[in-house]
Amino acid sequence: MKSAVTISLVAEAKGGPFVFWDDLPAACRHAAELGFDAVELFAPGPDAVSQSELAALLKSHSLGLAAVGTGAGWVKHKLSLTSPDTETRQSAADFIRSMIDFGGPHGAPAIIGSMQGRWGEGVSKEQALDWLKAALNDLGEHARRYNIPLIYEPLNRYETNLINTEAAGASLMESLQTDNVRLLADLFHMNIEETSIASGVKDGGRWIGHVHFVDSNRRPAGCGHLDYEPILAALREIQYEGYLSAEALPWPDPVAAAKQTIDAYRQLVG
Ligand code: LER
Ligand code: MN
Protein backbone atom coordinates (compact mmCIF):
# COMPACT_ATOMS: atom_id res chain seq x y z
CA MET A 1 0.00 0.00 0.00
CA LYS A 2 1.15 3.52 -0.79
CA SER A 3 0.60 6.86 0.95
CA ALA A 4 -1.06 9.97 -0.47
CA VAL A 5 -2.34 13.29 0.80
CA THR A 6 -5.07 15.54 -0.63
CA ILE A 7 -4.64 19.05 -2.02
CA SER A 8 -7.67 21.26 -2.79
CA LEU A 9 -7.52 24.18 -5.19
CA VAL A 10 -11.31 24.70 -5.05
CA ALA A 11 -12.31 27.87 -3.21
CA GLU A 12 -15.98 26.76 -2.99
CA ALA A 13 -14.91 23.64 -1.05
CA LYS A 14 -13.47 25.66 1.88
CA GLY A 15 -14.15 23.86 5.14
CA GLY A 16 -14.04 20.51 3.33
CA PRO A 17 -11.93 17.44 4.11
CA PHE A 18 -8.71 18.30 2.29
CA VAL A 19 -5.34 18.51 3.98
CA PHE A 20 -3.52 21.08 1.85
CA TRP A 21 -5.11 24.11 0.26
CA ASP A 22 -4.60 26.61 -2.57
CA ASP A 23 -0.84 26.56 -3.06
CA LEU A 24 0.03 23.52 -5.18
CA PRO A 25 3.84 23.95 -5.22
CA ALA A 26 4.00 24.44 -1.43
CA ALA A 27 1.68 21.47 -0.85
CA CYS A 28 3.83 19.22 -3.07
CA ARG A 29 6.95 20.38 -1.21
CA HIS A 30 5.39 19.56 2.19
CA ALA A 31 4.09 16.19 0.94
CA ALA A 32 7.54 15.24 -0.38
CA GLU A 33 9.36 16.43 2.73
CA LEU A 34 7.07 14.33 4.92
CA GLY A 35 7.71 11.29 2.73
CA PHE A 36 4.34 10.76 1.00
CA ASP A 37 4.39 8.65 -2.16
CA ALA A 38 1.79 10.76 -3.93
CA VAL A 39 -0.73 13.58 -3.83
CA GLU A 40 -4.44 13.52 -4.68
CA LEU A 41 -5.69 16.66 -6.37
CA PHE A 42 -9.09 18.30 -6.02
CA ALA A 43 -9.02 20.93 -8.77
CA PRO A 44 -11.65 23.40 -10.02
CA GLY A 45 -11.32 21.97 -13.53
CA PRO A 46 -8.93 20.54 -16.10
CA ASP A 47 -7.29 23.92 -16.76
CA ALA A 48 -6.45 24.71 -13.14
CA VAL A 49 -2.85 23.63 -13.66
CA SER A 50 -1.10 23.05 -16.97
CA GLN A 51 -0.05 19.53 -17.81
CA SER A 52 3.59 20.60 -18.03
CA GLU A 53 3.55 22.46 -14.69
CA LEU A 54 1.93 19.48 -12.97
CA ALA A 55 4.38 17.03 -14.54
CA ALA A 56 7.35 19.22 -13.52
CA LEU A 57 6.12 19.58 -9.93
CA LEU A 58 5.52 15.85 -9.52
CA LYS A 59 8.87 15.01 -11.07
CA SER A 60 10.89 17.50 -9.05
CA HIS A 61 9.42 16.10 -5.81
CA SER A 62 9.36 12.44 -6.92
CA LEU A 63 5.64 12.33 -6.19
CA GLY A 64 2.95 10.29 -7.93
CA LEU A 65 -0.53 11.62 -8.67
CA ALA A 66 -2.79 9.20 -6.79
CA ALA A 67 -6.13 10.44 -8.15
CA VAL A 68 -8.04 13.54 -9.21
CA GLY A 69 -11.41 14.50 -7.73
CA THR A 70 -14.31 15.61 -9.90
CA GLY A 71 -16.46 17.14 -7.14
CA ALA A 72 -15.82 20.69 -8.40
CA GLY A 73 -18.36 19.88 -11.10
CA TRP A 74 -20.91 19.74 -8.29
CA VAL A 75 -19.65 22.40 -5.86
CA LYS A 76 -18.87 24.96 -8.59
CA HIS A 77 -21.33 24.16 -11.37
CA LYS A 78 -24.10 22.04 -9.70
CA LEU A 79 -23.59 19.28 -12.29
CA SER A 80 -24.83 15.78 -11.55
CA LEU A 81 -24.92 12.51 -13.48
CA THR A 82 -28.48 11.90 -12.22
CA SER A 83 -29.98 15.37 -12.69
CA PRO A 84 -33.54 15.38 -14.10
CA ASP A 85 -32.19 17.76 -16.78
CA THR A 86 -30.64 16.07 -19.84
CA GLU A 87 -28.20 18.90 -20.56
CA THR A 88 -26.98 18.97 -16.95
CA ARG A 89 -26.32 15.21 -17.06
CA GLN A 90 -24.45 15.64 -20.33
CA SER A 91 -22.36 18.51 -18.94
CA ALA A 92 -21.61 16.40 -15.85
CA ALA A 93 -20.30 13.56 -18.03
CA ASP A 94 -18.31 16.03 -20.15
CA PHE A 95 -16.74 17.55 -17.02
CA ILE A 96 -15.74 14.13 -15.69
CA ARG A 97 -14.33 13.16 -19.09
CA SER A 98 -12.20 16.30 -19.05
CA MET A 99 -10.93 15.39 -15.57
CA ILE A 100 -10.06 11.86 -16.78
CA ASP A 101 -8.06 13.56 -19.55
CA PHE A 102 -6.44 15.82 -16.94
CA GLY A 103 -5.25 13.05 -14.61
CA GLY A 104 -4.80 10.31 -17.21
CA PRO A 105 -1.41 11.43 -18.60
CA HIS A 106 -0.07 11.27 -15.00
CA GLY A 107 -1.54 7.83 -14.38
CA ALA A 108 -4.15 9.25 -12.00
CA PRO A 109 -7.74 7.95 -12.08
CA ALA A 110 -10.67 10.36 -11.70
CA ILE A 111 -13.02 9.87 -8.74
CA ILE A 112 -16.80 10.15 -9.07
CA GLY A 113 -18.13 11.07 -5.63
CA SER A 114 -20.58 13.93 -5.28
CA MET A 115 -21.08 14.07 -9.08
CA GLN A 116 -23.21 10.92 -8.80
CA GLY A 117 -26.04 13.03 -7.37
CA ARG A 118 -29.20 11.46 -5.93
CA TRP A 119 -32.63 10.23 -6.90
CA GLY A 120 -35.82 12.21 -6.10
CA GLU A 121 -37.44 15.37 -7.45
CA GLY A 122 -39.29 13.40 -10.10
CA VAL A 123 -36.43 10.97 -10.79
CA SER A 124 -37.00 7.39 -9.59
CA LYS A 125 -34.20 5.43 -7.96
CA GLU A 126 -34.25 2.98 -10.87
CA GLN A 127 -33.94 5.80 -13.42
CA ALA A 128 -31.10 7.47 -11.49
CA LEU A 129 -29.19 4.18 -11.24
CA ASP A 130 -29.69 3.57 -14.97
CA TRP A 131 -28.22 6.98 -15.77
CA LEU A 132 -25.37 6.40 -13.33
CA LYS A 133 -24.57 3.00 -14.84
CA ALA A 134 -24.62 4.39 -18.40
CA ALA A 135 -22.19 7.14 -17.36
CA LEU A 136 -19.89 4.69 -15.54
CA ASN A 137 -19.84 2.39 -18.57
CA ASP A 138 -19.00 5.23 -20.92
CA LEU A 139 -16.48 7.04 -18.70
CA GLY A 140 -14.92 3.79 -17.48
CA GLU A 141 -14.13 2.89 -21.08
CA HIS A 142 -12.80 6.41 -21.68
CA ALA A 143 -10.34 5.97 -18.78
CA ARG A 144 -9.02 2.78 -20.34
CA ARG A 145 -7.08 4.74 -22.97
CA TYR A 146 -4.76 5.90 -20.16
CA ASN A 147 -4.51 2.39 -18.75
CA ILE A 148 -6.22 3.54 -15.56
CA PRO A 149 -9.59 2.73 -14.04
CA LEU A 150 -12.38 5.14 -13.16
CA ILE A 151 -13.08 5.30 -9.42
CA TYR A 152 -16.65 5.31 -8.06
CA GLU A 153 -17.20 6.35 -4.43
CA PRO A 154 -20.12 5.21 -2.26
CA LEU A 155 -21.02 8.10 0.07
CA ASN A 156 -22.91 8.27 3.34
CA ARG A 157 -26.69 8.77 3.38
CA TYR A 158 -26.45 12.53 3.95
CA GLU A 159 -24.57 12.98 0.65
CA THR A 160 -26.34 10.50 -1.67
CA ASN A 161 -29.31 8.13 -1.57
CA LEU A 162 -27.96 5.95 -4.40
CA ILE A 163 -25.19 3.70 -3.08
CA ASN A 164 -24.06 3.92 0.56
CA THR A 165 -22.09 0.74 1.24
CA GLU A 166 -19.24 -1.19 -0.32
CA ALA A 167 -21.56 -4.21 -0.75
CA ALA A 168 -24.02 -2.11 -2.75
CA GLY A 169 -21.05 -0.67 -4.63
CA ALA A 170 -19.76 -4.16 -5.49
CA SER A 171 -23.22 -5.11 -6.85
CA LEU A 172 -23.20 -1.96 -8.94
CA MET A 173 -19.74 -2.85 -10.31
CA GLU A 174 -20.96 -6.33 -11.18
CA SER A 175 -23.95 -4.90 -13.06
CA LEU A 176 -21.77 -2.76 -15.36
CA GLN A 177 -20.77 -3.67 -18.89
CA THR A 178 -17.29 -2.24 -18.41
CA ASP A 179 -14.82 -3.91 -16.08
CA ASN A 180 -12.78 -0.71 -15.76
CA VAL A 181 -14.47 0.94 -12.77
CA ARG A 182 -13.22 0.43 -9.21
CA LEU A 183 -14.70 1.28 -5.82
CA LEU A 184 -13.43 3.83 -3.38
CA ALA A 185 -13.46 2.85 0.28
CA ASP A 186 -13.74 6.12 2.23
CA LEU A 187 -13.36 5.21 5.90
CA PHE A 188 -15.38 8.27 7.00
CA HIS A 189 -18.44 7.29 4.95
CA MET A 190 -17.96 3.63 5.89
CA ASN A 191 -17.90 4.49 9.60
CA ILE A 192 -21.44 5.86 9.16
CA GLU A 193 -22.84 3.17 6.85
CA GLU A 194 -21.08 -0.16 7.38
CA THR A 195 -21.88 -2.64 10.16
CA SER A 196 -18.13 -2.99 10.49
CA ILE A 197 -15.55 -1.19 8.39
CA ALA A 198 -13.41 -4.33 8.04
CA SER A 199 -16.37 -6.33 6.68
CA GLY A 200 -17.20 -3.44 4.37
CA VAL A 201 -13.67 -3.68 2.98
CA LYS A 202 -14.15 -7.40 2.42
CA ASP A 203 -17.54 -6.72 0.76
CA GLY A 204 -15.81 -4.36 -1.66
CA GLY A 205 -13.07 -6.97 -2.11
CA ARG A 206 -11.43 -7.08 -5.50
CA TRP A 207 -13.39 -4.01 -6.65
CA ILE A 208 -11.65 -1.64 -4.24
CA GLY A 209 -9.22 0.58 -6.15
CA HIS A 210 -8.69 3.55 -3.83
CA VAL A 211 -8.97 4.30 -0.11
CA HIS A 212 -9.69 7.60 1.62
CA PHE A 213 -7.70 7.26 4.82
CA VAL A 214 -9.31 9.32 7.55
CA ASP A 215 -10.76 8.96 11.03
CA SER A 216 -14.35 8.75 12.31
CA ASN A 217 -14.67 12.52 12.74
CA ARG A 218 -12.95 13.26 9.43
CA ARG A 219 -9.83 14.35 11.24
CA PRO A 220 -6.50 12.69 10.28
CA ALA A 221 -6.05 8.99 11.08
CA GLY A 222 -5.46 8.60 14.81
CA CYS A 223 -7.50 11.69 15.80
CA GLY A 224 -10.86 9.92 16.11
CA HIS A 225 -12.11 6.55 17.33
CA LEU A 226 -11.48 4.21 14.37
CA ASP A 227 -9.69 0.95 15.14
CA TYR A 228 -7.31 0.67 12.19
CA GLU A 229 -5.75 -2.76 12.84
CA PRO A 230 -8.79 -4.79 11.63
CA ILE A 231 -9.26 -2.40 8.71
CA LEU A 232 -5.64 -2.87 7.61
CA ALA A 233 -5.95 -6.63 8.12
CA ALA A 234 -8.99 -6.63 5.81
CA LEU A 235 -7.15 -4.55 3.20
CA ARG A 236 -4.26 -7.04 3.33
CA GLU A 237 -6.71 -9.92 3.05
CA ILE A 238 -8.18 -8.51 -0.17
CA GLN A 239 -4.59 -7.90 -1.36
CA TYR A 240 -5.17 -4.17 -1.75
CA GLU A 241 -2.07 -2.51 -3.16
CA GLY A 242 -3.34 0.99 -3.95
CA TYR A 243 -3.19 4.29 -2.08
CA LEU A 244 -4.24 5.16 1.44
CA SER A 245 -5.01 8.78 0.63
CA ALA A 246 -5.59 11.27 3.42
CA GLU A 247 -8.89 12.97 2.63
CA ALA A 248 -9.16 14.58 6.03
CA LEU A 249 -9.81 17.95 7.59
CA PRO A 250 -6.69 20.10 7.94
CA TRP A 251 -6.81 19.64 11.70
CA PRO A 252 -5.22 21.25 13.63
CA ASP A 253 -3.46 22.70 10.56
CA PRO A 254 -2.43 21.28 7.16
CA VAL A 255 1.19 20.36 7.96
CA ALA A 256 0.31 18.83 11.34
CA ALA A 257 -2.56 16.89 9.74
CA ALA A 258 -0.22 15.55 7.05
CA LYS A 259 2.44 14.64 9.63
CA GLN A 260 -0.17 12.87 11.79
CA THR A 261 -1.32 10.91 8.71
CA ILE A 262 2.12 9.79 7.58
CA ASP A 263 3.00 8.74 11.15
CA ALA A 264 -0.22 6.69 11.37
CA TYR A 265 0.45 5.22 7.92
CA ARG A 266 4.00 4.18 8.88
CA GLN A 267 2.82 2.61 12.12
CA LEU A 268 0.09 0.63 10.34
CA VAL A 269 1.68 -0.21 7.02
CA GLY A 270 5.38 -0.13 7.92
C1 LER B 1 -17.23 13.54 -0.25
O1 LER B 1 -17.76 13.35 1.01
C2 LER B 1 -16.05 12.69 -0.45
O2 LER B 1 -15.75 11.82 0.32
C3 LER B 1 -15.26 12.94 -1.65
O3 LER B 1 -14.20 12.04 -1.73
C4 LER B 1 -16.10 12.82 -2.90
O4 LER B 1 -16.47 13.98 -3.46
MN1 MN C 1 -13.98 10.54 0.01
Coordinates of C-alpha atoms and ligand atoms in Angstrom, one line a residue:
M1 CA 0.0 0.0 0.0
K2 CA 1.1 3.5 -0.8
S3 CA 0.6 6.9 1.0
A4 CA -1.1 10.0 -0.5
V5 CA -2.3 13.3 0.8
T6 CA -5.1 15.5 -0.6
I7 CA -4.6 19.0 -2.0
S8 CA -7.7 21.3 -2.8
L9 CA -7.5 24.2 -5.2
V10 CA -11.3 24.7 -5.1
A11 CA -12.3 27.9 -3.2
E12 CA -16.0 26.8 -3.0
A13 CA -14.9 23.6 -1.1
K14 CA -13.5 25.7 1.9
G15 CA -14.2 23.9 5.1
G16 CA -14.0 20.5 3.3
P17 CA -11.9 17.4 4.1
F18 CA -8.7 18.3 2.3
V19 CA -5.3 18.5 4.0
F20 CA -3.5 21.1 1.9
W21 CA -5.1 24.1 0.3
D22 CA -4.6 26.6 -2.6
D23 CA -0.8 26.6 -3.1
L24 CA 0.0 23.5 -5.2
P25 CA 3.8 23.9 -5.2
A26 CA 4.0 24.4 -1.4
A27 CA 1.7 21.5 -0.8
C28 CA 3.8 19.2 -3.1
R29 CA 6.9 20.4 -1.2
H30 CA 5.4 19.6 2.2
A31 CA 4.1 16.2 0.9
A32 CA 7.5 15.2 -0.4
E33 CA 9.4 16.4 2.7
L34 CA 7.1 14.3 4.9
G35 CA 7.7 11.3 2.7
F36 CA 4.3 10.8 1.0
D37 CA 4.4 8.6 -2.2
A38 CA 1.8 10.8 -3.9
V39 CA -0.7 13.6 -3.8
E40 CA -4.4 13.5 -4.7
L41 CA -5.7 16.7 -6.4
F42 CA -9.1 18.3 -6.0
A43 CA -9.0 20.9 -8.8
P44 CA -11.6 23.4 -10.0
G45 CA -11.3 22.0 -13.5
P46 CA -8.9 20.5 -16.1
D47 CA -7.3 23.9 -16.8
A48 CA -6.5 24.7 -13.1
V49 CA -2.9 23.6 -13.7
S50 CA -1.1 23.1 -17.0
Q51 CA 0.0 19.5 -17.8
S52 CA 3.6 20.6 -18.0
E53 CA 3.5 22.5 -14.7
L54 CA 1.9 19.5 -13.0
A55 CA 4.4 17.0 -14.5
A56 CA 7.3 19.2 -13.5
L57 CA 6.1 19.6 -9.9
L58 CA 5.5 15.9 -9.5
K59 CA 8.9 15.0 -11.1
S60 CA 10.9 17.5 -9.1
H61 CA 9.4 16.1 -5.8
S62 CA 9.4 12.4 -6.9
L63 CA 5.6 12.3 -6.2
G64 CA 3.0 10.3 -7.9
L65 CA -0.5 11.6 -8.7
A66 CA -2.8 9.2 -6.8
A67 CA -6.1 10.4 -8.2
V68 CA -8.0 13.5 -9.2
G69 CA -11.4 14.5 -7.7
T70 CA -14.3 15.6 -9.9
G71 CA -16.5 17.1 -7.1
A72 CA -15.8 20.7 -8.4
G73 CA -18.4 19.9 -11.1
W74 CA -20.9 19.7 -8.3
V75 CA -19.7 22.4 -5.9
K76 CA -18.9 25.0 -8.6
H77 CA -21.3 24.2 -11.4
K78 CA -24.1 22.0 -9.7
L79 CA -23.6 19.3 -12.3
S80 CA -24.8 15.8 -11.5
L81 CA -24.9 12.5 -13.5
T82 CA -28.5 11.9 -12.2
S83 CA -30.0 15.4 -12.7
P84 CA -33.5 15.4 -14.1
D85 CA -32.2 17.8 -16.8
T86 CA -30.6 16.1 -19.8
E87 CA -28.2 18.9 -20.6
T88 CA -27.0 19.0 -17.0
R89 CA -26.3 15.2 -17.1
Q90 CA -24.4 15.6 -20.3
S91 CA -22.4 18.5 -18.9
A92 CA -21.6 16.4 -15.9
A93 CA -20.3 13.6 -18.0
D94 CA -18.3 16.0 -20.1
F95 CA -16.7 17.6 -17.0
I96 CA -15.7 14.1 -15.7
R97 CA -14.3 13.2 -19.1
S98 CA -12.2 16.3 -19.1
M99 CA -10.9 15.4 -15.6
I100 CA -10.1 11.9 -16.8
D101 CA -8.1 13.6 -19.6
F102 CA -6.4 15.8 -16.9
G103 CA -5.2 13.0 -14.6
G104 CA -4.8 10.3 -17.2
P105 CA -1.4 11.4 -18.6
H106 CA -0.1 11.3 -15.0
G107 CA -1.5 7.8 -14.4
A108 CA -4.2 9.3 -12.0
P109 CA -7.7 8.0 -12.1
A110 CA -10.7 10.4 -11.7
I111 CA -13.0 9.9 -8.7
I112 CA -16.8 10.1 -9.1
G113 CA -18.1 11.1 -5.6
S114 CA -20.6 13.9 -5.3
M115 CA -21.1 14.1 -9.1
Q116 CA -23.2 10.9 -8.8
G117 CA -26.0 13.0 -7.4
R118 CA -29.2 11.5 -5.9
W119 CA -32.6 10.2 -6.9
G120 CA -35.8 12.2 -6.1
E121 CA -37.4 15.4 -7.4
G122 CA -39.3 13.4 -10.1
V123 CA -36.4 11.0 -10.8
S124 CA -37.0 7.4 -9.6
K125 CA -34.2 5.4 -8.0
E126 CA -34.2 3.0 -10.9
Q127 CA -33.9 5.8 -13.4
A128 CA -31.1 7.5 -11.5
L129 CA -29.2 4.2 -11.2
D130 CA -29.7 3.6 -15.0
W131 CA -28.2 7.0 -15.8
L132 CA -25.4 6.4 -13.3
K133 CA -24.6 3.0 -14.8
A134 CA -24.6 4.4 -18.4
A135 CA -22.2 7.1 -17.4
L136 CA -19.9 4.7 -15.5
N137 CA -19.8 2.4 -18.6
D138 CA -19.0 5.2 -20.9
L139 CA -16.5 7.0 -18.7
G140 CA -14.9 3.8 -17.5
E141 CA -14.1 2.9 -21.1
H142 CA -12.8 6.4 -21.7
A143 CA -10.3 6.0 -18.8
R144 CA -9.0 2.8 -20.3
R145 CA -7.1 4.7 -23.0
Y146 CA -4.8 5.9 -20.2
N147 CA -4.5 2.4 -18.7
I148 CA -6.2 3.5 -15.6
P149 CA -9.6 2.7 -14.0
L150 CA -12.4 5.1 -13.2
I151 CA -13.1 5.3 -9.4
Y152 CA -16.6 5.3 -8.1
E153 CA -17.2 6.4 -4.4
P154 CA -20.1 5.2 -2.3
L155 CA -21.0 8.1 0.1
N156 CA -22.9 8.3 3.3
R157 CA -26.7 8.8 3.4
Y158 CA -26.4 12.5 3.9
E159 CA -24.6 13.0 0.7
T160 CA -26.3 10.5 -1.7
N161 CA -29.3 8.1 -1.6
L162 CA -28.0 6.0 -4.4
I163 CA -25.2 3.7 -3.1
N164 CA -24.1 3.9 0.6
T165 CA -22.1 0.7 1.2
E166 CA -19.2 -1.2 -0.3
A167 CA -21.6 -4.2 -0.7
A168 CA -24.0 -2.1 -2.8
G169 CA -21.0 -0.7 -4.6
A170 CA -19.8 -4.2 -5.5
S171 CA -23.2 -5.1 -6.9
L172 CA -23.2 -2.0 -8.9
M173 CA -19.7 -2.8 -10.3
E174 CA -21.0 -6.3 -11.2
S175 CA -24.0 -4.9 -13.1
L176 CA -21.8 -2.8 -15.4
Q177 CA -20.8 -3.7 -18.9
T178 CA -17.3 -2.2 -18.4
D179 CA -14.8 -3.9 -16.1
N180 CA -12.8 -0.7 -15.8
V181 CA -14.5 0.9 -12.8
R182 CA -13.2 0.4 -9.2
L183 CA -14.7 1.3 -5.8
L184 CA -13.4 3.8 -3.4
A185 CA -13.5 2.8 0.3
D186 CA -13.7 6.1 2.2
L187 CA -13.4 5.2 5.9
F188 CA -15.4 8.3 7.0
H189 CA -18.4 7.3 5.0
M190 CA -18.0 3.6 5.9
N191 CA -17.9 4.5 9.6
I192 CA -21.4 5.9 9.2
E193 CA -22.8 3.2 6.8
E194 CA -21.1 -0.2 7.4
T195 CA -21.9 -2.6 10.2
S196 CA -18.1 -3.0 10.5
I197 CA -15.5 -1.2 8.4
A198 CA -13.4 -4.3 8.0
S199 CA -16.4 -6.3 6.7
G200 CA -17.2 -3.4 4.4
V201 CA -13.7 -3.7 3.0
K202 CA -14.1 -7.4 2.4
D203 CA -17.5 -6.7 0.8
G204 CA -15.8 -4.4 -1.7
G205 CA -13.1 -7.0 -2.1
R206 CA -11.4 -7.1 -5.5
W207 CA -13.4 -4.0 -6.6
I208 CA -11.6 -1.6 -4.2
G209 CA -9.2 0.6 -6.1
H210 CA -8.7 3.5 -3.8
V211 CA -9.0 4.3 -0.1
H212 CA -9.7 7.6 1.6
F213 CA -7.7 7.3 4.8
V214 CA -9.3 9.3 7.6
D215 CA -10.8 9.0 11.0
S216 CA -14.4 8.7 12.3
N217 CA -14.7 12.5 12.7
R218 CA -13.0 13.3 9.4
R219 CA -9.8 14.4 11.2
P220 CA -6.5 12.7 10.3
A221 CA -6.0 9.0 11.1
G222 CA -5.5 8.6 14.8
C223 CA -7.5 11.7 15.8
G224 CA -10.9 9.9 16.1
H225 CA -12.1 6.5 17.3
L226 CA -11.5 4.2 14.4
D227 CA -9.7 1.0 15.1
Y228 CA -7.3 0.7 12.2
E229 CA -5.8 -2.8 12.8
P230 CA -8.8 -4.8 11.6
I231 CA -9.3 -2.4 8.7
L232 CA -5.6 -2.9 7.6
A233 CA -5.9 -6.6 8.1
A234 CA -9.0 -6.6 5.8
L235 CA -7.1 -4.5 3.2
R236 CA -4.3 -7.0 3.3
E237 CA -6.7 -9.9 3.1
I238 CA -8.2 -8.5 -0.2
Q239 CA -4.6 -7.9 -1.4
Y240 CA -5.2 -4.2 -1.8
E241 CA -2.1 -2.5 -3.2
G242 CA -3.3 1.0 -3.9
Y243 CA -3.2 4.3 -2.1
L244 CA -4.2 5.2 1.4
S245 CA -5.0 8.8 0.6
A246 CA -5.6 11.3 3.4
E247 CA -8.9 13.0 2.6
A248 CA -9.2 14.6 6.0
L249 CA -9.8 18.0 7.6
P250 CA -6.7 20.1 7.9
W251 CA -6.8 19.6 11.7
P252 CA -5.2 21.2 13.6
D253 CA -3.5 22.7 10.6
P254 CA -2.4 21.3 7.2
V255 CA 1.2 20.4 8.0
A256 CA 0.3 18.8 11.3
A257 CA -2.6 16.9 9.7
A258 CA -0.2 15.5 7.1
K259 CA 2.4 14.6 9.6
Q260 CA -0.2 12.9 11.8
T261 CA -1.3 10.9 8.7
I262 CA 2.1 9.8 7.6
D263 CA 3.0 8.7 11.1
A264 CA -0.2 6.7 11.4
Y265 CA 0.4 5.2 7.9
R266 CA 4.0 4.2 8.9
Q267 CA 2.8 2.6 12.1
L268 CA 0.1 0.6 10.3
V269 CA 1.7 -0.2 7.0
G270 CA 5.4 -0.1 7.9
Ligands
LER1 C1 -17.2 13.5 -0.2 O1 -17.8 13.3 1.0 C2 -16.0 12.7 -0.5 O2 -15.7 11.8 0.3 C3 -15.3 12.9 -1.7 O3 -14.2 12.0 -1.7 C4 -16.1 12.8 -2.9 O4 -16.5 14.0 -3.5
MN2 MN -14.0 10.5 0.0

